[in-house]
CSV table of C-alpha atoms and ligand atoms in Angstrom, one decimal:
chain,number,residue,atom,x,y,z
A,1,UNK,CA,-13.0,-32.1,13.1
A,2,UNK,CA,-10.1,-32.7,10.7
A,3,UNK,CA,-9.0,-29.9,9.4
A,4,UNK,CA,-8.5,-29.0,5.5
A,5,UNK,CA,-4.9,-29.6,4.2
A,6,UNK,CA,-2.7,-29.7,0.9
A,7,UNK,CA,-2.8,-32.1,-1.4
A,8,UNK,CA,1.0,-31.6,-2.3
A,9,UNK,CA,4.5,-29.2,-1.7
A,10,UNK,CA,3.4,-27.7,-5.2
A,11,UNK,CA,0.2,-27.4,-4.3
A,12,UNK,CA,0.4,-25.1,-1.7
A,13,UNK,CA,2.7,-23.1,-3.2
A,14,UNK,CA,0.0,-22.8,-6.4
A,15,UNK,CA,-2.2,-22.0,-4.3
A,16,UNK,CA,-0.4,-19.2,-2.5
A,17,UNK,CA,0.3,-17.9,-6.0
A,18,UNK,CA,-2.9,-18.5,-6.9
A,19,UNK,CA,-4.2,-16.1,-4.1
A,20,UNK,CA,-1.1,-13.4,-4.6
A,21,UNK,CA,-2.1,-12.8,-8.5
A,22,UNK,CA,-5.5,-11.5,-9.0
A,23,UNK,CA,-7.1,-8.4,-10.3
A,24,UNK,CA,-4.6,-7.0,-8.4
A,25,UNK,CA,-1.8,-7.4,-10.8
A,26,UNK,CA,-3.7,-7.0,-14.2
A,27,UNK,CA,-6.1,-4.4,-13.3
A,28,UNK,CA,-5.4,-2.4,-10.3
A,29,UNK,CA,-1.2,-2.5,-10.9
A,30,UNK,CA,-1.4,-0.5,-14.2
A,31,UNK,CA,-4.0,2.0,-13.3
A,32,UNK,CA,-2.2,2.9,-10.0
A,33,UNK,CA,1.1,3.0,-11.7
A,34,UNK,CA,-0.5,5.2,-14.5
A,35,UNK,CA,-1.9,7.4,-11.5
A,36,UNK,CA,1.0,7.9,-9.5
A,37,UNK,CA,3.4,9.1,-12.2
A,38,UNK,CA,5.1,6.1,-13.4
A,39,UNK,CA,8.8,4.9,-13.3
A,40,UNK,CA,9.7,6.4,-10.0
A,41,UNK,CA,6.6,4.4,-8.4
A,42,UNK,CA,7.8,1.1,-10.4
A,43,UNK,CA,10.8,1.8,-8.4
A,44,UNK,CA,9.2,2.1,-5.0
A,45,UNK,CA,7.0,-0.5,-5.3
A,46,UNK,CA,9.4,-2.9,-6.5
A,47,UNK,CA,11.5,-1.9,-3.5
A,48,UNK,CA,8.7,-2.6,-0.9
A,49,UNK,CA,7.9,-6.0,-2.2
A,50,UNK,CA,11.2,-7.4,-2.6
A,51,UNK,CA,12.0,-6.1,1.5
A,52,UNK,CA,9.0,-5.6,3.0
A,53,UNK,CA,6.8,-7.7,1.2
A,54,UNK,CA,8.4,-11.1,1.1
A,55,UNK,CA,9.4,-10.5,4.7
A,56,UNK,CA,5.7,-10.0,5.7
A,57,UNK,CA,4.3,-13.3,3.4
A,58,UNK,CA,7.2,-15.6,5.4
A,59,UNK,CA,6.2,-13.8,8.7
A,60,UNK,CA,2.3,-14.7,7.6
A,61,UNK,CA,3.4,-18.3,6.5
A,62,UNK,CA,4.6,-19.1,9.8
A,63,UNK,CA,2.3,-17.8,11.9
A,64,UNK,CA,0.0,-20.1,10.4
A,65,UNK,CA,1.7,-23.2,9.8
A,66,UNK,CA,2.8,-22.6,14.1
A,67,UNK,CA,-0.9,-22.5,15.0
A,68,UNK,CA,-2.7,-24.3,12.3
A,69,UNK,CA,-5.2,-22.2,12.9
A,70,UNK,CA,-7.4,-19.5,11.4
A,71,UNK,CA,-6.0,-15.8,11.8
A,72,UNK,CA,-8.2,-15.2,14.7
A,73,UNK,CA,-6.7,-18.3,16.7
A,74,UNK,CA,-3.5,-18.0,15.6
A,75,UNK,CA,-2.7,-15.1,17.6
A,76,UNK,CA,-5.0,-16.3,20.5
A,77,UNK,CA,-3.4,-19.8,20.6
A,78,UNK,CA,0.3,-18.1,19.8
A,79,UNK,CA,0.3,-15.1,22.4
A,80,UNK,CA,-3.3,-14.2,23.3
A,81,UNK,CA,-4.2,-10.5,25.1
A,82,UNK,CA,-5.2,-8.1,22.3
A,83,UNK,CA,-3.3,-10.2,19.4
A,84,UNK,CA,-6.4,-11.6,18.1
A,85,UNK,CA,-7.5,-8.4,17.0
A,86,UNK,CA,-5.4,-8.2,14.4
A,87,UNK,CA,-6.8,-11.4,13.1
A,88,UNK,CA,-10.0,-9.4,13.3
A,89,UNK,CA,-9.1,-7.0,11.8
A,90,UNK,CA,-8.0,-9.1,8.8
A,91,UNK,CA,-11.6,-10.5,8.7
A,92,UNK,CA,-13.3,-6.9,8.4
A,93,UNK,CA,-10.4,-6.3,5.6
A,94,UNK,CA,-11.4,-9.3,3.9
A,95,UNK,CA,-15.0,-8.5,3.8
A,96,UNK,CA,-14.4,-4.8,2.6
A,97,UNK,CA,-11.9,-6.1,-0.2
A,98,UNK,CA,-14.1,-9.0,-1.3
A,99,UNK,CA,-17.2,-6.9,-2.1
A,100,UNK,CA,-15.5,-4.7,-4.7
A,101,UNK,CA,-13.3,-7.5,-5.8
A,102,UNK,CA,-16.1,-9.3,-6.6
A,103,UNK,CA,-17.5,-6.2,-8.4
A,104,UNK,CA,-14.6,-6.0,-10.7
A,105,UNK,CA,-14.4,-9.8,-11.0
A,106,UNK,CA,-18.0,-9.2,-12.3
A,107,UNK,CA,-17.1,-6.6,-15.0
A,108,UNK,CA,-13.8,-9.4,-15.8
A,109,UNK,CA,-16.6,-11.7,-16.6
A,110,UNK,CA,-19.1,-9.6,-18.7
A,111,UNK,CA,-15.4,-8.9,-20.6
A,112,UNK,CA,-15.8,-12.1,-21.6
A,113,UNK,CA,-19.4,-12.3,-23.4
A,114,UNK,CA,-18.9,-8.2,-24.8
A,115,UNK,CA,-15.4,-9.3,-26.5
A,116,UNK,CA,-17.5,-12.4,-27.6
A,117,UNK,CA,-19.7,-10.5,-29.3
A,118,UNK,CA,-17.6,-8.3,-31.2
A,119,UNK,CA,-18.9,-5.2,-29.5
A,120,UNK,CA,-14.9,-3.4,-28.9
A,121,UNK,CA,-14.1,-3.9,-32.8
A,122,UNK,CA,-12.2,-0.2,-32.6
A,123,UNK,CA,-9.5,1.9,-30.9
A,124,UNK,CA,-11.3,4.7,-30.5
A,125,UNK,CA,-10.9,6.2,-26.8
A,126,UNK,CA,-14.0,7.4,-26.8
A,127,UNK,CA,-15.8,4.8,-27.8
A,128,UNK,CA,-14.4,2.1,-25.8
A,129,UNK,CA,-14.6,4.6,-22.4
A,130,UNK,CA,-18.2,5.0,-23.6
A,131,UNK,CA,-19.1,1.5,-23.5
A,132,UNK,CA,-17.0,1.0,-20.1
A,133,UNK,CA,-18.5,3.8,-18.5
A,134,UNK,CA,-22.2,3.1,-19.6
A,135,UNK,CA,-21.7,-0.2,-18.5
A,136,UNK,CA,-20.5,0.0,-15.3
A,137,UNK,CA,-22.8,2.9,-14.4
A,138,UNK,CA,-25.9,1.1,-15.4
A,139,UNK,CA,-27.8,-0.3,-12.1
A,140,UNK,CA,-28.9,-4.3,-13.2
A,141,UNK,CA,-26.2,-5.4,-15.5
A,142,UNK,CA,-22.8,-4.9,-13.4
A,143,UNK,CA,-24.9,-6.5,-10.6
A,144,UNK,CA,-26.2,-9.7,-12.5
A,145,UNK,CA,-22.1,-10.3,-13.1
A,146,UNK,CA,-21.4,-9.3,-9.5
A,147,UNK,CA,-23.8,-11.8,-8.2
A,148,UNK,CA,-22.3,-14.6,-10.8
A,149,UNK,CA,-18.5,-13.8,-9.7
A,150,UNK,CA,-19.8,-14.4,-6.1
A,151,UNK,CA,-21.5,-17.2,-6.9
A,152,UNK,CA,-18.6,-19.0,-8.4
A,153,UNK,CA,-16.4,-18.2,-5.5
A,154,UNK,CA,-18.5,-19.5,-2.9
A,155,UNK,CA,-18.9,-22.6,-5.3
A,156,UNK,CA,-15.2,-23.3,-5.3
A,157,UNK,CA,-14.8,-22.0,-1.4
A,158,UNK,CA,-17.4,-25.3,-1.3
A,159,UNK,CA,-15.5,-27.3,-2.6
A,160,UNK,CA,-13.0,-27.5,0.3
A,161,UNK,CA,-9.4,-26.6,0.4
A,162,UNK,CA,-7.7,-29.7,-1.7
A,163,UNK,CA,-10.1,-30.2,-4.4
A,164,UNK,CA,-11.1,-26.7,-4.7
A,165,UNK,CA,-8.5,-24.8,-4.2
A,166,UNK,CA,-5.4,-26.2,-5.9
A,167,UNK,CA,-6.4,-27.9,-8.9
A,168,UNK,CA,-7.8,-24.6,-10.0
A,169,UNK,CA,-4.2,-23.2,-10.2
A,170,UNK,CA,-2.4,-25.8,-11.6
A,171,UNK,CA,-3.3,-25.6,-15.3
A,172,UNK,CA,-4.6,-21.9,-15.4
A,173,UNK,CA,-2.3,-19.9,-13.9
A,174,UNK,CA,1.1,-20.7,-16.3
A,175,UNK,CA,-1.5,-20.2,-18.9
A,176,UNK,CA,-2.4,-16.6,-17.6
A,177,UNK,CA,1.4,-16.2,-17.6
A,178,UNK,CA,2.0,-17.1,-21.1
A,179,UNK,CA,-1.2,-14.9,-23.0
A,180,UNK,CA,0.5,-12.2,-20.9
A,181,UNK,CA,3.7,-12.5,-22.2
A,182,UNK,CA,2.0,-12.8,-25.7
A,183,UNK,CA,0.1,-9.6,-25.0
A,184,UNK,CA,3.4,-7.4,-24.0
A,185,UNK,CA,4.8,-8.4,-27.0
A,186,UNK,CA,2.3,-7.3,-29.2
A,187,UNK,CA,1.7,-3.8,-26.8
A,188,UNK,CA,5.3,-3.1,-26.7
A,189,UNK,CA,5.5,-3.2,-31.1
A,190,UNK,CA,2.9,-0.8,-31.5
A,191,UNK,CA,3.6,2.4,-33.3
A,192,UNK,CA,3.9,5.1,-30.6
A,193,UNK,CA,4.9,2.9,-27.2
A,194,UNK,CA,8.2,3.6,-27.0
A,195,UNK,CA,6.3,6.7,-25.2
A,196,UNK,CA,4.6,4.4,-22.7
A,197,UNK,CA,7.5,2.4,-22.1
A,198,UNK,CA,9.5,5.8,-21.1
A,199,UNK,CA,6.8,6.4,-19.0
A,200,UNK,CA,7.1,3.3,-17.1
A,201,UNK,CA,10.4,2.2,-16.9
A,202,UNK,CA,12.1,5.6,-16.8
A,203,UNK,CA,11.7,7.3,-13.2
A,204,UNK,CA,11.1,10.6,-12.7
A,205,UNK,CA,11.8,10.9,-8.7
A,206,UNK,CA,10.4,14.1,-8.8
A,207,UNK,CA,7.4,12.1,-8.3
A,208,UNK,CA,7.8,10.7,-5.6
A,209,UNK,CA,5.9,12.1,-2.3
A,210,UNK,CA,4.3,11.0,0.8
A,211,UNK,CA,0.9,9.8,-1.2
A,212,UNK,CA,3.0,7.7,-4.0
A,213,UNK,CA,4.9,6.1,-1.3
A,214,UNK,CA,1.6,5.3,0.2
A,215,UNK,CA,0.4,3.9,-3.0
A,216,UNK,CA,3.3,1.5,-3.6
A,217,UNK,CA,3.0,0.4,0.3
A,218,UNK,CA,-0.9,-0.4,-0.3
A,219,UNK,CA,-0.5,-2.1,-3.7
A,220,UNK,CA,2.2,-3.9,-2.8
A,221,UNK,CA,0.0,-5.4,0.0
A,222,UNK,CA,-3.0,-5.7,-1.9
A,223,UNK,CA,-1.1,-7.8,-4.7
A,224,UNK,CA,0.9,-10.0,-2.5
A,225,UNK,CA,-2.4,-10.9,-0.4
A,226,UNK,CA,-0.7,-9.7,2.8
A,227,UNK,CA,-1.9,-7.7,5.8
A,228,UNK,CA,-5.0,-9.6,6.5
A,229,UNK,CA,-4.6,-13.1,7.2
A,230,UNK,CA,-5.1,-14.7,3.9
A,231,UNK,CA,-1.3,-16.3,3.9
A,232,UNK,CA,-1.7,-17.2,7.4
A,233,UNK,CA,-4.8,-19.2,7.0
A,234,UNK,CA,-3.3,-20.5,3.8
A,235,UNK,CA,0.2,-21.6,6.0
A,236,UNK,CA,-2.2,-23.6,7.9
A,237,UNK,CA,-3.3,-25.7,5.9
A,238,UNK,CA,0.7,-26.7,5.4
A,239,UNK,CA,2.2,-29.4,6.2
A,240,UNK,CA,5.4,-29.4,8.2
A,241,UNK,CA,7.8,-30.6,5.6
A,242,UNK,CA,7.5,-27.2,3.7
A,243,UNK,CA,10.1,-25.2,3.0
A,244,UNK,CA,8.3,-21.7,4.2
A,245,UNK,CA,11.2,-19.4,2.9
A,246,UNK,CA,11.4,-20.8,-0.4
A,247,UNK,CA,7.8,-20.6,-0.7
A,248,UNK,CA,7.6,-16.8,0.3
A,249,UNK,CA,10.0,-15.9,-2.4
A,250,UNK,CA,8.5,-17.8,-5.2
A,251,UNK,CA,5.2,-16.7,-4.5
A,252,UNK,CA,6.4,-12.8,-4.0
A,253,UNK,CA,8.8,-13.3,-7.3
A,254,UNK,CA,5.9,-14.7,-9.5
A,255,UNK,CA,3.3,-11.9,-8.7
A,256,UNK,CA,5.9,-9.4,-9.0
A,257,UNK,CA,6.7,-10.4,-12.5
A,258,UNK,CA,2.6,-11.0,-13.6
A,259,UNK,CA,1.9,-7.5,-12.1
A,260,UNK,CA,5.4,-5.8,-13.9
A,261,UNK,CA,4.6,-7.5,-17.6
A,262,UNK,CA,0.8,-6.1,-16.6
A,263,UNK,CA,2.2,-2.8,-17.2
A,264,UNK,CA,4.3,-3.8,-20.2
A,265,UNK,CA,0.8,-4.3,-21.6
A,266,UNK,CA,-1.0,-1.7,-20.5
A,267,UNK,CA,0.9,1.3,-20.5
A,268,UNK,CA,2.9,1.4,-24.1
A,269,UNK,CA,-0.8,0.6,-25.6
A,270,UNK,CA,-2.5,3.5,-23.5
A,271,UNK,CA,0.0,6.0,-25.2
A,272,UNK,CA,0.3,4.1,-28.6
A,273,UNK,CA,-4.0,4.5,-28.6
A,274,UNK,CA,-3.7,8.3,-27.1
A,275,UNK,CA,-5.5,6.9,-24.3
A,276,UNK,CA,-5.1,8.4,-20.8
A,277,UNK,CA,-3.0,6.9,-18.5
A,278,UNK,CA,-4.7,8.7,-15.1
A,279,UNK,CA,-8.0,6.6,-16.2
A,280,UNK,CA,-8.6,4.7,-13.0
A,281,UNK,CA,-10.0,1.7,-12.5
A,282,UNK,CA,-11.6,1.4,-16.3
A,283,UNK,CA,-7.6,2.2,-17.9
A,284,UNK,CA,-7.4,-2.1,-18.6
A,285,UNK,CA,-11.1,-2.5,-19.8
A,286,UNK,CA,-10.6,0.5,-22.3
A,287,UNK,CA,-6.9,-0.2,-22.8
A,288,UNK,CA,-7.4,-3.8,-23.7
A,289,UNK,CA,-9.9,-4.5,-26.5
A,290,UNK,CA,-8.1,-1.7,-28.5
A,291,UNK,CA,-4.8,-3.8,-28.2
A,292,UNK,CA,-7.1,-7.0,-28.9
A,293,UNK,CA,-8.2,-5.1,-32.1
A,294,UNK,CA,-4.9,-5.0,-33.4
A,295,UNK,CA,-3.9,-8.7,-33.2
A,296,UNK,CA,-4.4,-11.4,-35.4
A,297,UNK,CA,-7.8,-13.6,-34.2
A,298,UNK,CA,-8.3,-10.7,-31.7
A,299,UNK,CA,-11.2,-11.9,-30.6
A,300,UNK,CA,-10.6,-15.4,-29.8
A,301,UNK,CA,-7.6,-13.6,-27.9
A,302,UNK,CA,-9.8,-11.5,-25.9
A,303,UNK,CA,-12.1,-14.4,-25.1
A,304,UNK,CA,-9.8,-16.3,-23.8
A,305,UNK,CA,-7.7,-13.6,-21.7
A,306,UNK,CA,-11.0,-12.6,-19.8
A,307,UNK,CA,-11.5,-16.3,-19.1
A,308,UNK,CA,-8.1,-16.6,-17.3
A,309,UNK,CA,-8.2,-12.8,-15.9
A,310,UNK,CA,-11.9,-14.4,-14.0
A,311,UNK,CA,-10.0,-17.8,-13.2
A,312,UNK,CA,-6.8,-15.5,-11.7
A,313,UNK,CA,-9.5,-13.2,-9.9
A,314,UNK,CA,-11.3,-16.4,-8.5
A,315,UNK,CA,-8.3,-18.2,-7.0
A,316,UNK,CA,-7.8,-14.8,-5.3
A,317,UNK,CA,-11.3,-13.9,-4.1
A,318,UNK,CA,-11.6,-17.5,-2.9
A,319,UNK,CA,-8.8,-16.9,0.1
A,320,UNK,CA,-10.2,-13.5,0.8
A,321,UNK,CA,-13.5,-15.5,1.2
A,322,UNK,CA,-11.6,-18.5,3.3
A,323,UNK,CA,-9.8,-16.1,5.5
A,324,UNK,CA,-13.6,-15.3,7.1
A,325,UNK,CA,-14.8,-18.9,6.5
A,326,UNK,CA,-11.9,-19.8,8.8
A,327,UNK,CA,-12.7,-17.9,11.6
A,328,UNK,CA,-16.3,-19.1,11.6
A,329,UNK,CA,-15.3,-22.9,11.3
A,330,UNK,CA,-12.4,-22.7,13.9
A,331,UNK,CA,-13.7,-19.9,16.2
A,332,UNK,CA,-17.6,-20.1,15.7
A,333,UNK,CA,-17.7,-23.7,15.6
A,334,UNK,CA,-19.7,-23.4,12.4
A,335,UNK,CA,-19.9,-25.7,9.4
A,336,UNK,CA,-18.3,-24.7,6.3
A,337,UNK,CA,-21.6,-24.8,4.1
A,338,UNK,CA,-23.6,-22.3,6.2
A,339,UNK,CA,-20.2,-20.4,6.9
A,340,UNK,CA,-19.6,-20.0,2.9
A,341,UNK,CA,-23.3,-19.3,2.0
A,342,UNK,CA,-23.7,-16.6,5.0
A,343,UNK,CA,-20.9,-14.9,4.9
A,344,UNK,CA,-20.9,-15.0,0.6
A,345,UNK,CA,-24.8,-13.6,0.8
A,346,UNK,CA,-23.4,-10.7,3.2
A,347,UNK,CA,-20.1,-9.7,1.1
A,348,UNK,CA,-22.4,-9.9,-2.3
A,349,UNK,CA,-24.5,-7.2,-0.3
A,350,UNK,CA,-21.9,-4.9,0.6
A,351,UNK,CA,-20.8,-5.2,-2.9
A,352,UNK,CA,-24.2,-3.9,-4.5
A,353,UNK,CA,-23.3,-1.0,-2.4
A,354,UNK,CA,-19.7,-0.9,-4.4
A,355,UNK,CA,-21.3,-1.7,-7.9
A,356,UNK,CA,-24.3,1.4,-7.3
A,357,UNK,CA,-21.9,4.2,-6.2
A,358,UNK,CA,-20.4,3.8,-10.0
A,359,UNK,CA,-23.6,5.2,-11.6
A,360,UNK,CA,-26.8,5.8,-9.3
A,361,UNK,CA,-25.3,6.3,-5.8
A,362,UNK,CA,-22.1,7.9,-6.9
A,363,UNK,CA,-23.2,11.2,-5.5
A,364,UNK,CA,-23.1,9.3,-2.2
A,365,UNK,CA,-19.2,9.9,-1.1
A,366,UNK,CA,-17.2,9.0,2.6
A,367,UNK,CA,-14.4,11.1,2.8
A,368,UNK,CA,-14.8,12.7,-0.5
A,369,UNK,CA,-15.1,9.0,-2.1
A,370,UNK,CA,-17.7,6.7,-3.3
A,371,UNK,CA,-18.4,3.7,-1.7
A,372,UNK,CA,-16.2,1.4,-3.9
A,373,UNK,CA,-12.7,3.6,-4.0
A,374,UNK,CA,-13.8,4.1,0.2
A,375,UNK,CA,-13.5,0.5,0.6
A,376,UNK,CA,-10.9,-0.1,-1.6
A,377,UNK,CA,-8.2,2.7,-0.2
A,378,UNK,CA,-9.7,2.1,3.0
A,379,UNK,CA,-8.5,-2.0,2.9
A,380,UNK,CA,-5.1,-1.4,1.0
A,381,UNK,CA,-4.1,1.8,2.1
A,382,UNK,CA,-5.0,1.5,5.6
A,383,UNK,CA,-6.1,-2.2,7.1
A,384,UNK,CA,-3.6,-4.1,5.7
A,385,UNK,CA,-0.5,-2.3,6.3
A,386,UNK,CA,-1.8,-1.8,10.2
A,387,UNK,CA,-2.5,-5.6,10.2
A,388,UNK,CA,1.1,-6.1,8.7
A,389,UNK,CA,2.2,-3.7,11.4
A,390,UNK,CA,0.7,-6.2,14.0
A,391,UNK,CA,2.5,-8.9,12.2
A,392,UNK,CA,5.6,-8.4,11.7
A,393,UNK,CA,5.9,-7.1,15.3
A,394,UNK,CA,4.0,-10.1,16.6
A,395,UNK,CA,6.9,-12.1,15.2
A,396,UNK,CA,9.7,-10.0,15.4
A,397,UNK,CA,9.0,-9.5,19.7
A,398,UNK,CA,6.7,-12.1,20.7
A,399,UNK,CA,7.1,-15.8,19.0
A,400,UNK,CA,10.9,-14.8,16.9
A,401,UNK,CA,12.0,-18.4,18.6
A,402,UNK,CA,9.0,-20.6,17.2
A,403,UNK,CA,8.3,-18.8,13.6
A,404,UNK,CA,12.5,-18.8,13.1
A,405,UNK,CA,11.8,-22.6,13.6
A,406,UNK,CA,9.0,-22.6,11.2
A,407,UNK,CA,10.4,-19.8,8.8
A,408,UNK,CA,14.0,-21.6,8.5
A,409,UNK,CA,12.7,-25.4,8.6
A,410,UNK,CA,14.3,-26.2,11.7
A,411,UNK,CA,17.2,-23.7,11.2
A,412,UNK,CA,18.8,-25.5,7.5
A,413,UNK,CA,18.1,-21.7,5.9
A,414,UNK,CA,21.4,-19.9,5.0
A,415,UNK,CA,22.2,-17.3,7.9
A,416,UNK,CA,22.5,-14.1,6.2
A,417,UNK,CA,19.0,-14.4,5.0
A,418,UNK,CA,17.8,-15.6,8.2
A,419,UNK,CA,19.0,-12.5,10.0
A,420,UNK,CA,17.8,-10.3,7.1
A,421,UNK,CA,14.2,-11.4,7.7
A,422,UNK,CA,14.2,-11.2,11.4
A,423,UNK,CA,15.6,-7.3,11.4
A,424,UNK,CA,12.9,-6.7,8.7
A,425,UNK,CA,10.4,-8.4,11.0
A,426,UNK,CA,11.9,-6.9,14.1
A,427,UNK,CA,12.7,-3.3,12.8
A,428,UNK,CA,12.4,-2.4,9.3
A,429,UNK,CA,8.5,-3.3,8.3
A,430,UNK,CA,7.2,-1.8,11.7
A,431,UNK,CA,8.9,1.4,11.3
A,432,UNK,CA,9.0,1.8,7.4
A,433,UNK,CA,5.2,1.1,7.2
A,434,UNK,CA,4.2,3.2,10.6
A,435,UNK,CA,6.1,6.2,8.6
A,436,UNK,CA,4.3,5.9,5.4
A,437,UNK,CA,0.6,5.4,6.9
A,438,UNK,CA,1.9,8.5,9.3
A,439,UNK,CA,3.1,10.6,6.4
A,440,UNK,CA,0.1,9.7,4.6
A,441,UNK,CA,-1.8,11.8,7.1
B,501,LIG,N1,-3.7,-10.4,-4.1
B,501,LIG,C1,-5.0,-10.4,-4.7
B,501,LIG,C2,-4.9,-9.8,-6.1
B,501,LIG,O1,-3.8,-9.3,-6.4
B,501,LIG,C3,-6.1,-9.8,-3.9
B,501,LIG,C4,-6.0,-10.2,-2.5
B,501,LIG,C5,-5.8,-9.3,-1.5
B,501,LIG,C6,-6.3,-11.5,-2.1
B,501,LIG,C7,-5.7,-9.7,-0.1
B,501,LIG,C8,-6.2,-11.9,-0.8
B,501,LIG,C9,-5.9,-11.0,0.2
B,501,LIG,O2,-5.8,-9.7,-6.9
């Protein structure tokens, strides 16, 4: 069978970005900065992707456009032996991060119809954690959403990977970008954010230790879409007129910024509101419609930014949903309708598991966490910076030659940068991220 490919250069490269920023940028970045103390994790993070991270999404890039094929047969086809369980290994990390992503992608979308309605008209902290809380807690509601945002996703995953895909980030994505910017801008004016702003841009390295570190190493993953075979099966789809380098640093640049002006909106408004900044995963839902609130046609704002946040979380969840799709159309022979709707109906299961442990299974905990944080520190924390272990040594030692080839289109990349990514591949990655998961434990 033919297999899927881009529809243009810009395409892919859409659609890579497309994948990178998600929930991770808008939700997840300014909670976990707000948790882990601030400025001095800003700086570590920012550190990780711009060495680390955009080493690892080249390093993915290539293994995929070499093989041209799904994680799983990449490594097989590439090297064989045990390589293909790290493609493996991808696919169990895509299935555990789909079914709370989908979740949250849920709650992005009932964001939509509660600003609608008017329901957030105050700043009130209380109130608007009330109405988070209660919502999320309750037992039909989240799950209606959930079972929408999964819905969607297989819908587009349907679609095949031209048409579905790319035109979805063509138009949505810049416009993501710009509300954003419009957003900061209005949180960074507010009496009382200069406080927030300290808080974020001003590190205070006495907050750094082994778990912050962590933290950075796993968002950083998690944001970038790396660690799990995402990029890979993306790269595959590639044709070999690509430039892969100058596609790993666009893509890493443009969710660094999204996820960085996140926090400019986030975190000057949580102190400007006296909201609290170690909220967890509710800080953007409460944050947000109290910022709305104080903006001209606030609601027609909100409306709109929960459309594009769903749109951003859809181009995401749909490559965490093609990375297993993959695998069961290259691997398991199957067709891509059954392999959508199976694996979909499966993930959306896990997921109910994710939505109840917020309010009637939330007693239920795996190493003192609930099902939803389990899976979610469990994926970033732990899968996807082994699987980027696997990776970068898989290129670094075993096919440097052929993904140098790929990664430098045919060796016309300037050396310096060349020999920059191979030591990262080769040295650097392997060791920096085998220390953090180490001193983790
Ligand atoms: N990068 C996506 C986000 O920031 C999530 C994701 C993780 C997508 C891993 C694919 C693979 O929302």
């Amino acid at each position: 069978m033919q297999r899927g490919h881009w529809g243009s250069r810009l395409g892919f490269i859409l659609a890579a970005t497309g994948s990178a920023v998600g929930l991770g940028n808008v939700w997840k970045f300014p909670y976990t900065v707000g948790n882990n103390g601030g400025g001095a994790f800003l700086i570590v993070y920012l550190a990780i992707v711009l060495t680390i991270g955009v080493s690892v999404m080249l390093a993915e890039f290539s293994i995929g456009r070499a093989a041209e094929r799904s994680p799983v047969g990449a490594f097989s086809k590439l090297k064989g032996g045990y390589w293909p369980a790290a493609g493996f290994l991808g696919v169990i990390a895509s299935f555990a991060i789909l079914s709370f992503y989908s979740v949250v992608g849920g709650w992005t979308i009932a964001y939509i119809f509660k600003s609608a309605s008017g329901l957030f008209a105050t700043a009130d902290a209380e109130t608007l954690g009330g109405l988070f809380g209660g919502f999320i807690s309750s037992t039909a509601e989240p799950l209606v959403y959930h079972a929408v945002f999964m819905a969607l996703t297989m819908g587009v995953v349907l679609g095949g990977v031209h048409k579905g895909i790319e035109r979805t980030c063509t138009v949505l994505l810049p416009m993501l970008f710009i509300i954003l910017v419009i957003l900061a801008i209005r949180s960074v004016t507010l009496p009382g954010a200069m406080e927030g702003l300290a808080f974020y841009l001003v590190p205070d390295f006495s907050k750094i230790n082994a778990d912050v570190v962590g933290n950075a190493l796993g968002q950083a993953f998690f944001s970038l879409s790396l660690g799990m075979g995402a990029l890979i099966t993306y790269g595959s789809y590639l044709s070999h007129k690509e430039n892969l380098s100058r596609a790993a640093i666009w893509v890493t640049l443009a969710d660094m910024s999204v996820a960085v002006i996140s926090g400019l909106v986030i975190l000057p408004a949580v102190f400007a509101f006296g909201f609290d900044p170690t909220e967890g995963p509710g800080l953007v839902f409460i944050t947000l419609p109290a910022v709305f609130g104080q903006m001209p046609a606030g609601v027609v704002f909100a409306v709109l930014f929960f459309m594009l946040l769903t749109i951003a979380a859809l181009t995401s969840s749909v490559s965490l949903l093609e990375v297993v799709i993959a695998y069961l159309i290259d691997e398991r022979k199957m067709r891509r309708a059954p392999a959508a709707i199976g694996a979909g109906t499966l993930i959306f299961i896990v997921g109910i598991a994710c939505s109840l442990s917020m309010g009637v299974w939330s007693d239920f905990t795996i190493a003192g966490m609930n099902i939803f944080d389990f899976m979610d520190y469990s994926s970033s924390n732990v899968m996807l910076p082994v699987g980027g272990i696997a990776i970068s040594l898989f290129v670094g030692w075993v096919i440097l030659p052929r993904a140098t080839q790929e990664a430098t289109s045919q060796g016309t990349q300037p050396f310096v940068w060349v020999k920059g990514w191979q030591f990262i591949c080769r040295y650097v990655a392997p060791i920096a991220i085998a220390w953090i998961l180490i001193s983790g434990i």
